[in-house]
mmCIF file of C-alpha atoms and ligand atoms in Angstrom:
data_model
loop_
_atom_site.group_PDB
_atom_site.id
_atom_site.type_symbol
_atom_site.label_atom_id
_atom_site.label_comp_id
_atom_site.label_asym_id
_atom_site.label_seq_id
_atom_site.Cartn_x
_atom_site.Cartn_y
_atom_site.Cartn_z
ATOM 1 C CA MET A 332 8.641 18.110 27.218
ATOM 2 C CA ALA A 333 9.747 15.799 30.012
ATOM 3 C CA GLN A 334 12.059 17.273 32.637
ATOM 4 C CA THR A 335 15.404 15.792 33.602
ATOM 5 C CA ALA A 336 18.035 16.841 36.116
ATOM 6 C CA PHE A 337 20.129 18.200 33.240
ATOM 7 C CA THR A 338 19.775 21.665 31.736
ATOM 8 C CA PRO A 339 17.278 21.247 28.882
ATOM 9 C CA ARG A 340 19.169 21.310 25.617
ATOM 10 C CA VAL A 341 17.964 20.387 22.121
ATOM 11 C CA PHE A 342 20.232 18.727 19.562
ATOM 12 C CA SER A 343 19.421 17.345 16.129
ATOM 13 C CA GLY A 344 21.377 16.594 12.968
ATOM 14 C CA ILE A 345 20.702 16.122 9.274
ATOM 15 C CA GLN A 346 22.990 14.439 6.765
ATOM 16 C CA PRO A 347 24.216 16.391 3.747
ATOM 17 C CA SER A 348 23.488 13.250 1.733
ATOM 18 C CA GLY A 349 21.376 14.936 -0.956
ATOM 19 C CA GLY A 350 18.778 17.680 -1.228
ATOM 20 C CA LEU A 351 16.362 18.191 1.668
ATOM 21 C CA THR A 352 12.995 16.478 1.322
ATOM 22 C CA LEU A 353 9.498 17.183 2.485
ATOM 23 C CA GLY A 354 10.053 14.295 4.918
ATOM 24 C CA ASN A 355 13.032 16.042 6.540
ATOM 25 C CA TYR A 356 11.041 19.260 6.743
ATOM 26 C CA LEU A 357 7.763 17.940 8.145
ATOM 27 C CA GLY A 358 9.277 15.129 10.221
ATOM 28 C CA ALA A 359 12.073 17.100 11.851
ATOM 29 C CA MET A 360 12.978 20.612 10.702
ATOM 30 C CA LYS A 361 9.607 22.220 11.353
ATOM 31 C CA ARG A 362 10.046 21.201 14.985
ATOM 32 C CA PHE A 363 13.556 22.699 15.073
ATOM 33 C CA VAL A 364 12.164 26.140 14.339
ATOM 34 C CA GLU A 365 9.336 25.777 16.871
ATOM 35 C CA MET A 366 11.794 24.720 19.565
ATOM 36 C CA GLN A 367 14.227 27.514 18.723
ATOM 37 C CA ASP A 368 11.496 30.131 18.748
ATOM 38 C CA ALA A 369 10.007 28.856 22.018
ATOM 39 C CA GLY A 370 13.214 30.183 23.567
ATOM 40 C CA THR A 371 13.010 27.771 26.507
ATOM 41 C CA HIS A 372 15.931 25.580 25.411
ATOM 42 C CA GLU A 373 19.363 26.012 23.994
ATOM 43 C CA THR A 374 19.063 24.656 20.423
ATOM 44 C CA ILE A 375 21.921 23.050 18.513
ATOM 45 C CA PHE A 376 21.589 21.906 14.884
ATOM 46 C CA CYS A 377 24.235 20.066 12.954
ATOM 47 C CA MET A 378 25.002 19.115 9.367
ATOM 48 C CA VAL A 379 26.330 15.627 10.043
ATOM 49 C CA ASP A 380 28.864 15.372 7.234
ATOM 50 C CA LEU A 381 30.741 12.483 8.879
ATOM 51 C CA HIS A 382 27.517 10.470 8.628
ATOM 52 C CA ALA A 383 27.106 11.427 4.968
ATOM 53 C CA ILE A 384 30.123 9.328 3.903
ATOM 54 C CA THR A 385 28.892 6.091 5.530
ATOM 55 C CA ALA A 386 26.609 4.736 2.777
ATOM 56 C CA THR A 387 28.738 5.755 -0.214
ATOM 57 C CA LEU A 388 31.677 8.121 -0.681
ATOM 58 C CA PRO A 389 30.209 11.148 -2.459
ATOM 59 C CA PRO A 390 32.430 13.180 -4.811
ATOM 60 C CA PRO A 391 34.130 15.768 -2.540
ATOM 61 C CA ASP A 392 32.719 18.779 -4.416
ATOM 62 C CA GLN A 393 29.240 17.329 -4.140
ATOM 63 C CA LEU A 394 29.593 16.809 -0.392
ATOM 64 C CA ARG A 395 30.772 20.408 0.042
ATOM 65 C CA HIS A 396 27.849 21.608 -2.080
ATOM 66 C CA ASN A 397 25.339 19.486 -0.149
ATOM 67 C CA THR A 398 26.625 20.770 3.205
ATOM 68 C CA ARG A 399 26.298 24.404 2.123
ATOM 69 C CA GLU A 400 22.880 23.757 0.606
ATOM 70 C CA LEU A 401 21.748 22.047 3.803
ATOM 71 C CA CYS A 402 22.913 25.078 5.770
ATOM 72 C CA ALA A 403 20.938 27.291 3.364
ATOM 73 C CA GLY A 404 17.936 25.034 4.053
ATOM 74 C CA PHE A 405 18.271 25.491 7.810
ATOM 75 C CA LEU A 406 18.498 29.260 7.393
ATOM 76 C CA ALA A 407 15.631 29.390 4.879
ATOM 77 C CA ILE A 408 13.172 27.600 7.153
ATOM 78 C CA GLY A 409 13.930 30.028 9.971
ATOM 79 C CA ILE A 410 16.904 28.782 11.960
ATOM 80 C CA ASP A 411 18.685 31.871 13.256
ATOM 81 C CA PRO A 412 22.446 31.295 13.718
ATOM 82 C CA GLU A 413 22.452 33.766 16.600
ATOM 83 C CA LYS A 414 19.662 32.027 18.520
ATOM 84 C CA SER A 415 20.750 28.460 17.652
ATOM 85 C CA ILE A 416 24.169 26.905 17.232
ATOM 86 C CA LEU A 417 24.433 25.863 13.566
ATOM 87 C CA PHE A 418 27.518 24.061 12.272
ATOM 88 C CA ASN A 419 28.886 21.043 10.411
ATOM 89 C CA GLN A 420 29.968 18.022 12.434
ATOM 90 C CA SER A 421 33.497 17.546 11.075
ATOM 91 C CA GLN A 422 34.555 21.001 12.351
ATOM 92 C CA VAL A 423 33.897 19.819 15.909
ATOM 93 C CA PRO A 424 36.323 16.910 16.437
ATOM 94 C CA GLU A 425 34.837 15.932 19.814
ATOM 95 C CA HIS A 426 31.946 14.186 17.995
ATOM 96 C CA ALA A 427 34.286 11.600 16.478
ATOM 97 C CA GLN A 428 36.369 11.372 19.648
ATOM 98 C CA MET A 429 33.318 10.680 21.790
ATOM 99 C CA ALA A 430 32.085 8.157 19.210
ATOM 100 C CA TRP A 431 35.221 6.090 19.807
ATOM 101 C CA ILE A 432 34.436 5.818 23.516
ATOM 102 C CA PHE A 433 30.875 4.788 22.644
ATOM 103 C CA ASN A 434 32.164 2.154 20.205
ATOM 104 C CA CYS A 435 33.627 0.551 23.313
ATOM 105 C CA ILE A 436 30.379 0.895 25.300
ATOM 106 C CA ALA A 437 27.851 -0.336 22.695
ATOM 107 C CA ARG A 438 27.638 -4.099 22.140
ATOM 108 C CA MET A 439 27.749 -5.780 18.702
ATOM 109 C CA GLY A 440 24.340 -7.321 19.401
ATOM 110 C CA TRP A 441 22.762 -3.898 19.973
ATOM 111 C CA MET A 442 24.216 -2.562 16.733
ATOM 112 C CA GLY A 443 23.186 -5.566 14.662
ATOM 113 C CA ARG A 444 19.532 -5.021 15.614
ATOM 114 C CA MET A 445 19.375 -1.513 14.128
ATOM 115 C CA THR A 446 16.801 -1.438 11.332
ATOM 116 C CA GLN A 447 18.543 1.423 9.497
ATOM 117 C CA TRP A 448 21.661 -0.750 9.282
ATOM 118 C CA LYS A 449 19.625 -3.663 7.950
ATOM 119 C CA ASP A 450 17.767 -1.454 5.463
ATOM 120 C CA LYS A 451 20.812 0.405 4.196
ATOM 121 C CA ALA A 452 23.238 -2.539 4.151
ATOM 122 C CA GLY A 453 20.581 -4.655 2.441
ATOM 123 C CA LYS A 454 21.464 -8.163 1.319
ATOM 124 C CA ASN A 455 25.099 -7.318 0.824
ATOM 125 C CA ALA A 456 26.141 -6.434 4.379
ATOM 126 C CA GLU A 457 29.633 -7.845 3.758
ATOM 127 C CA ALA A 458 30.285 -4.988 1.332
ATOM 128 C CA ALA A 459 28.901 -2.224 3.581
ATOM 129 C CA SER A 460 31.365 0.094 5.311
ATOM 130 C CA LEU A 461 32.240 -0.293 8.972
ATOM 131 C CA GLY A 462 31.153 3.353 9.264
ATOM 132 C CA LEU A 463 27.601 2.451 8.227
ATOM 133 C CA PHE A 464 27.484 -0.186 10.973
ATOM 134 C CA ALA A 465 28.900 2.277 13.526
ATOM 135 C CA TYR A 466 26.567 5.112 12.423
ATOM 136 C CA PRO A 467 24.420 4.914 15.600
ATOM 137 C CA THR A 468 27.362 5.265 18.019
ATOM 138 C CA LEU A 469 28.455 8.416 16.203
ATOM 139 C CA MET A 470 24.869 9.641 16.450
ATOM 140 C CA ALA A 471 24.861 8.898 20.185
ATOM 141 C CA ALA A 472 28.078 10.920 20.446
ATOM 142 C CA ASP A 473 26.505 13.818 18.481
ATOM 143 C CA ILE A 474 23.768 14.009 21.100
ATOM 144 C CA LEU A 475 25.620 13.170 24.292
ATOM 145 C CA VAL A 476 28.724 15.301 23.669
ATOM 146 C CA TYR A 477 26.321 18.228 24.320
ATOM 147 C CA HIS A 478 24.520 16.523 27.221
ATOM 148 C CA ALA A 479 21.431 17.128 25.064
ATOM 149 C CA THR A 480 18.157 16.178 26.713
ATOM 150 C CA HIS A 481 15.711 16.421 23.790
ATOM 151 C CA VAL A 482 16.187 15.221 20.231
ATOM 152 C CA PRO A 483 13.577 16.204 17.621
ATOM 153 C CA VAL A 484 13.622 13.565 14.859
ATOM 154 C CA GLY A 485 11.395 11.693 12.441
ATOM 155 C CA GLU A 486 9.942 8.362 13.478
ATOM 156 C CA ASP A 487 12.655 6.394 11.643
ATOM 157 C CA GLN A 488 15.272 7.636 14.135
ATOM 158 C CA LYS A 489 13.437 6.481 17.266
ATOM 159 C CA GLN A 490 15.462 3.285 17.517
ATOM 160 C CA HIS A 491 18.747 5.210 17.325
ATOM 161 C CA ILE A 492 17.641 7.460 20.194
ATOM 162 C CA GLU A 493 16.775 4.371 22.215
ATOM 163 C CA LEU A 494 20.294 3.095 21.549
ATOM 164 C CA THR A 495 21.665 6.485 22.641
ATOM 165 C CA ARG A 496 19.749 6.078 25.912
ATOM 166 C CA ASP A 497 21.164 2.561 26.354
ATOM 167 C CA ILE A 498 24.703 3.830 25.751
ATOM 168 C CA ALA A 499 24.252 6.689 28.255
ATOM 169 C CA ALA A 500 22.804 4.309 30.862
ATOM 170 C CA LYS A 501 25.555 1.709 30.394
ATOM 171 C CA PHE A 502 28.318 4.327 30.610
ATOM 172 C CA ASN A 503 26.759 5.821 33.761
ATOM 173 C CA HIS A 504 26.325 2.349 35.263
ATOM 174 C CA ASP A 505 29.749 0.960 34.332
ATOM 175 C CA TYR A 506 31.586 3.991 35.742
ATOM 176 C CA GLY A 507 29.199 4.582 38.655
ATOM 177 C CA VAL A 508 28.425 8.144 37.582
ATOM 178 C CA ASP A 509 25.362 10.189 36.626
ATOM 179 C CA PHE A 510 27.188 11.918 33.816
ATOM 180 C CA PHE A 511 25.172 11.491 30.621
ATOM 181 C CA PRO A 512 21.481 12.443 30.418
ATOM 182 C CA ILE A 513 18.949 9.927 29.146
ATOM 183 C CA ALA A 514 17.832 11.921 26.098
ATOM 184 C CA GLU A 515 14.177 12.031 25.048
ATOM 185 C CA PRO A 516 13.134 11.688 21.408
ATOM 186 C CA VAL A 517 10.673 14.385 20.313
ATOM 187 C CA ILE A 518 8.602 12.818 17.527
ATOM 188 C CA GLU A 519 5.634 15.067 16.903
ATOM 189 C CA GLY A 520 3.314 16.350 14.208
ATOM 190 C CA ALA A 521 1.018 14.762 11.637
ATOM 191 C CA ALA A 522 3.860 13.582 9.391
ATOM 192 C CA THR A 523 6.483 11.884 11.563
ATOM 193 C CA ARG A 524 7.066 9.351 8.800
ATOM 194 C CA VAL A 525 6.500 10.759 5.315
ATOM 195 C CA MET A 526 6.356 7.918 2.820
ATOM 196 C CA ASN A 527 7.871 7.509 -0.639
ATOM 197 C CA LEU A 528 5.477 8.950 -3.261
ATOM 198 C CA GLN A 529 5.807 5.862 -5.462
ATOM 199 C CA ASP A 530 5.701 3.218 -2.720
ATOM 200 C CA GLY A 531 3.706 3.910 0.433
ATOM 201 C CA THR A 532 5.498 1.165 2.360
ATOM 202 C CA LYS A 533 8.921 2.881 2.143
ATOM 203 C CA LYS A 534 9.897 6.155 3.771
ATOM 204 C CA MET A 535 10.738 9.189 1.654
ATOM 205 C CA SER A 536 14.542 9.629 1.618
ATOM 206 C CA LYS A 537 16.843 12.220 0.159
ATOM 207 C CA SER A 538 19.266 9.474 -0.895
ATOM 208 C CA ASP A 539 16.693 7.406 -2.849
ATOM 209 C CA PRO A 540 18.025 7.011 -6.412
ATOM 210 C CA SER A 541 14.663 8.023 -7.908
ATOM 211 C CA ASP A 542 13.758 11.705 -7.696
ATOM 212 C CA LYS A 543 10.064 10.928 -8.364
ATOM 213 C CA THR A 544 9.804 9.326 -4.923
ATOM 214 C CA ARG A 545 10.264 12.589 -3.030
ATOM 215 C CA ILE A 546 9.614 16.302 -2.976
ATOM 216 C CA ASN A 547 12.797 18.317 -2.548
ATOM 217 C CA LEU A 548 12.812 21.683 -0.827
ATOM 218 C CA THR A 549 14.515 23.012 -3.963
ATOM 219 C CA ASP A 550 11.864 21.727 -6.403
ATOM 220 C CA SER A 551 10.071 24.333 -8.504
ATOM 221 C CA ALA A 552 6.318 24.850 -8.189
ATOM 222 C CA ASP A 553 5.842 22.880 -11.435
ATOM 223 C CA GLU A 554 7.957 19.979 -10.221
ATOM 224 C CA ILE A 555 6.124 19.829 -6.891
ATOM 225 C CA ALA A 556 2.722 19.828 -8.610
ATOM 226 C CA LYS A 557 3.828 17.178 -11.122
ATOM 227 C CA LYS A 558 5.247 14.838 -8.469
ATOM 228 C CA ILE A 559 2.077 15.057 -6.392
ATOM 229 C CA ARG A 560 -0.093 14.482 -9.479
ATOM 230 C CA LYS A 561 1.942 11.383 -10.317
ATOM 231 C CA ALA A 562 2.099 10.056 -6.746
ATOM 232 C CA LYS A 563 0.762 6.516 -6.409
ATOM 233 C CA THR A 564 -2.769 6.367 -4.949
ATOM 234 C CA ASP A 565 -5.821 4.133 -5.137
ATOM 235 C CA PRO A 566 -9.135 4.530 -6.967
ATOM 236 C CA ASP A 567 -11.303 4.951 -3.834
ATOM 237 C CA PRO A 568 -12.490 8.349 -2.600
ATOM 238 C CA LEU A 569 -11.208 9.877 0.635
ATOM 239 C CA PRO A 570 -13.006 8.316 3.620
ATOM 240 C CA GLU A 571 -14.821 10.132 6.411
ATOM 241 C CA THR A 572 -12.759 8.722 9.243
ATOM 242 C CA LEU A 573 -9.131 7.752 9.710
ATOM 243 C CA ASP A 574 -9.844 4.018 9.950
ATOM 244 C CA GLY A 575 -10.987 4.260 6.310
ATOM 245 C CA LEU A 576 -7.273 4.748 5.504
ATOM 246 C CA ASP A 577 -6.294 1.363 6.970
ATOM 247 C CA GLY A 578 -4.552 -0.753 4.339
ATOM 248 C CA ARG A 579 -4.183 2.330 2.081
ATOM 249 C CA PRO A 580 -0.632 3.534 2.857
ATOM 250 C CA GLU A 581 -0.383 5.916 -0.110
ATOM 251 C CA ALA A 582 -3.729 7.536 0.697
ATOM 252 C CA ARG A 583 -2.823 7.887 4.371
ATOM 253 C CA ASN A 584 0.507 9.447 3.418
ATOM 254 C CA LEU A 585 -1.054 12.198 1.304
ATOM 255 C CA VAL A 586 -3.593 12.965 4.040
ATOM 256 C CA ASN A 587 -0.820 13.211 6.644
ATOM 257 C CA ILE A 588 1.273 15.444 4.387
ATOM 258 C CA TYR A 589 -1.708 17.739 3.846
ATOM 259 C CA ALA A 590 -2.382 17.878 7.589
ATOM 260 C CA ALA A 591 1.229 18.685 8.458
ATOM 261 C CA LEU A 592 1.511 21.386 5.783
ATOM 262 C CA ALA A 593 -1.785 22.983 6.848
ATOM 263 C CA ASP A 594 -1.019 22.585 10.581
ATOM 264 C CA ILE A 595 -4.288 20.751 11.176
ATOM 265 C CA ALA A 596 -5.126 17.228 12.384
ATOM 266 C CA PRO A 597 -5.489 14.429 9.792
ATOM 267 C CA GLN A 598 -9.173 14.053 10.762
ATOM 268 C CA ALA A 599 -9.723 17.725 9.919
ATOM 269 C CA VAL A 600 -8.376 17.004 6.404
ATOM 270 C CA LEU A 601 -10.966 14.252 6.011
ATOM 271 C CA ASP A 602 -13.684 16.564 7.362
ATOM 272 C CA GLN A 603 -12.866 18.928 4.491
ATOM 273 C CA HIS A 604 -12.264 16.379 1.719
ATOM 274 C CA ALA A 605 -14.284 13.214 2.479
ATOM 275 C CA GLY A 606 -15.777 11.807 -0.710
ATOM 276 C CA ALA A 607 -13.248 13.533 -2.983
ATOM 277 C CA LEU A 608 -11.350 11.441 -5.506
ATOM 278 C CA PHE A 609 -7.583 11.637 -5.481
ATOM 279 C CA GLY A 610 -7.426 13.531 -8.775
ATOM 280 C CA HIS A 611 -9.154 16.411 -7.025
ATOM 281 C CA PHE A 612 -7.453 16.079 -3.624
ATOM 282 C CA LYS A 613 -4.021 16.015 -5.246
ATOM 283 C CA MET A 614 -4.667 19.398 -6.874
ATOM 284 C CA ALA A 615 -5.525 20.900 -3.475
ATOM 285 C CA LEU A 616 -2.448 19.263 -1.950
ATOM 286 C CA ALA A 617 -0.189 20.525 -4.742
ATOM 287 C CA ASP A 618 -1.452 24.099 -4.254
ATOM 288 C CA LEU A 619 -0.857 23.874 -0.524
ATOM 289 C CA ALA A 620 2.620 22.352 -0.930
ATOM 290 C CA VAL A 621 3.664 24.983 -3.451
ATOM 291 C CA ALA A 622 2.358 27.799 -1.244
ATOM 292 C CA LYS A 623 4.314 26.525 1.771
ATOM 293 C CA MET A 624 7.493 25.400 0.057
ATOM 294 C CA ALA A 625 8.171 27.748 -2.850
ATOM 295 C CA PRO A 626 9.272 30.574 -0.492
ATOM 296 C CA ILE A 627 11.758 28.195 1.171
ATOM 297 C CA SER A 628 13.186 27.219 -2.191
ATOM 298 C CA THR A 629 13.486 30.860 -3.303
ATOM 299 C CA GLU A 630 15.287 31.781 -0.074
ATOM 300 C CA MET A 631 17.680 28.829 -0.418
ATOM 301 C CA THR A 632 18.616 29.962 -3.917
ATOM 302 C CA ARG A 633 19.279 33.477 -2.624
ATOM 303 C CA LEU A 634 21.484 32.204 0.216
ATOM 304 C CA MET A 635 23.432 29.833 -2.053
ATOM 305 C CA ALA A 636 24.589 32.835 -4.096
ATOM 306 C CA ASP A 637 26.940 33.721 -1.202
ATOM 307 C CA PRO A 638 28.744 30.512 -0.158
ATOM 308 C CA ALA A 639 31.435 32.477 1.711
ATOM 309 C CA GLU A 640 28.782 33.818 4.090
ATOM 310 C CA ILE A 641 27.516 30.259 4.667
ATOM 311 C CA ASP A 642 31.051 29.107 5.457
ATOM 312 C CA ARG A 643 31.439 31.975 7.936
ATOM 313 C CA ILE A 644 28.202 31.009 9.683
ATOM 314 C CA LEU A 645 29.347 27.377 9.950
ATOM 315 C CA GLY A 646 32.773 28.382 11.257
ATOM 316 C CA ARG A 647 31.278 30.557 13.973
ATOM 317 C CA GLY A 648 28.755 27.855 14.873
ATOM 318 C CA ALA A 649 31.575 25.312 15.202
ATOM 319 C CA ALA A 650 33.504 27.588 17.582
ATOM 320 C CA ARG A 651 30.387 27.994 19.750
ATOM 321 C CA ALA A 652 29.790 24.226 19.650
ATOM 322 C CA ARG A 653 33.347 23.459 20.763
ATOM 323 C CA ALA A 654 32.929 25.647 23.818
ATOM 324 C CA ILE A 655 30.379 23.023 24.960
ATOM 325 C CA THR A 656 31.920 19.814 23.612
ATOM 326 C CA ALA A 657 35.569 20.272 24.673
ATOM 327 C CA PRO A 658 34.857 20.316 28.443
ATOM 328 C CA ILE A 659 32.337 17.446 28.201
ATOM 329 C CA LEU A 660 34.836 15.297 26.274
ATOM 330 C CA ALA A 661 37.593 16.176 28.770
ATOM 331 C CA ARG A 662 35.384 15.113 31.677
ATOM 332 C CA THR A 663 34.488 11.901 29.835
ATOM 333 C CA TYR A 664 38.176 11.103 29.319
ATOM 334 C CA ASP A 665 38.807 11.754 33.020
ATOM 335 C CA ILE A 666 36.012 9.376 34.018
ATOM 336 C CA VAL A 667 37.380 6.703 31.664
ATOM 337 C CA GLY A 668 40.927 7.164 33.009
ATOM 338 C CA MET A 669 42.690 8.746 30.058
ATOM 339 C CA LEU A 670 45.833 10.508 31.294
ATOM 340 C CA ARG A 671 46.098 14.230 30.648
ATOM 341 C CA SER A 672 49.266 16.154 31.351
HETATM 342 P P1 ATP B 276 19.212 9.444 3.946
HETATM 343 O O1 ATP B 276 18.383 8.790 2.887
HETATM 344 O O2 ATP B 276 20.571 9.854 3.459
HETATM 345 O O3 ATP B 276 19.271 8.664 5.239
HETATM 346 P P2 ATP B 276 17.111 11.056 5.037
HETATM 347 O O4 ATP B 276 16.134 11.713 4.122
HETATM 348 O O5 ATP B 276 16.685 9.834 5.756
HETATM 349 O O6 ATP B 276 18.467 10.829 4.249
HETATM 350 P P3 ATP B 276 18.489 12.033 7.379
HETATM 351 O O7 ATP B 276 19.555 13.059 7.285
HETATM 352 O O8 ATP B 276 18.902 10.600 7.564
HETATM 353 O O9 ATP B 276 17.550 12.171 6.091
HETATM 354 O O10 ATP B 276 17.496 12.429 8.556
HETATM 355 C C1 ATP B 276 17.322 13.787 8.976
HETATM 356 C C2 ATP B 276 16.054 13.912 9.802
HETATM 357 O O11 ATP B 276 14.908 13.794 8.951
HETATM 358 C C3 ATP B 276 15.892 12.825 10.877
HETATM 359 O O12 ATP B 276 15.320 13.429 12.021
HETATM 360 C C4 ATP B 276 14.917 11.860 10.258
HETATM 361 O O13 ATP B 276 14.184 11.144 11.217
HETATM 362 C C5 ATP B 276 14.021 12.814 9.478
HETATM 363 N N1 ATP B 276 13.401 12.130 8.350
HETATM 364 C C6 ATP B 276 14.053 11.565 7.300
HETATM 365 N N2 ATP B 276 13.170 11.050 6.426
HETATM 366 C C7 ATP B 276 11.930 11.279 6.965
HETATM 367 C C8 ATP B 276 10.607 10.982 6.523
HETATM 368 N N3 ATP B 276 10.399 10.334 5.382
HETATM 369 N N4 ATP B 276 9.574 11.368 7.306
HETATM 370 C C9 ATP B 276 9.777 12.044 8.467
HETATM 371 N N5 ATP B 276 11.011 12.351 8.933
HETATM 372 C C10 ATP B 276 12.073 11.980 8.186
HETATM 373 MG MG1 MG B 277 18.065 8.805 6.986
#
């Protein structure tokens, strides 16, 4: 990872906007565990519940359930709440306070160019919430209120990290300080953009209305196998080289998923399966996916049986988070000229 003058610190967040998907796991969460276990960085992981009310207002009980289940997901994949700081965003008020400052740094033009805004607001932007438009400044605050230097995310979040860098640079420039780090996105692995199983041109999302489009970390072995069997593909066999996947987004997606689950390169998948038809390859992929994911699902179910313990973990994580965010927000307010007495 690139070095900066700031203490290396990893931050990433996930919205409790539905069940976790294979895309969240392969694109982002797998990296969280690797970075935590490397032990070279402080690692901070957040359930961004304030972001989860931007697209629609979920029923309150559902949001609470999703936040706890997301926490169970973090724990089940190997995040250790002693080694990492694990908490939900709304318990650390400095995120929203810093976001307000950044709302006054970011320009309307920058925000209007965000592809997530365009995708999620769709044709009816007039009816979208102001929160959905401001989503990326809150995300910049999530990162910068820790002075985080590295942000492991899926490919779809690259543009938001670039905006975070622009906000940090403009703040530093406007106030003549070197206060915020220019955070680096960490977008790695064979599946940085896992696609929708029914439409290889759209990314897999936990908030997609159709459950057939994604694999959830809580799906049973049967459900996983069935969704992979029914995934859209094409009639051609698997090619020998990666350029044989050009123009075949669904085929490329399944190859990338296989590679990421098996921890091998996509070319190595083709070395093993070139010439196979998808009927056959999908069976191998389903077996692999079930083997890797069923233990996560079982562990999540076990953890969800004790929601009070999850709430305790989140409360403790929030207290540890605030020990970092409160002084950074106070220094930001000082730089901006907010009076404290
Ligand atoms: P939503 O549909 O509510 O936006 P989501 O599935 O996109 O949900 P987020 O909480 O927005 O999930 O993103 C959490 C992390 O997962 C981010 O780092 C994001 O880049 C990553 N991610 C999300 N979807 C994918 C995907 N299909 N492939 C790879 N990474 C993904
Ligand atoms: Mg998303």
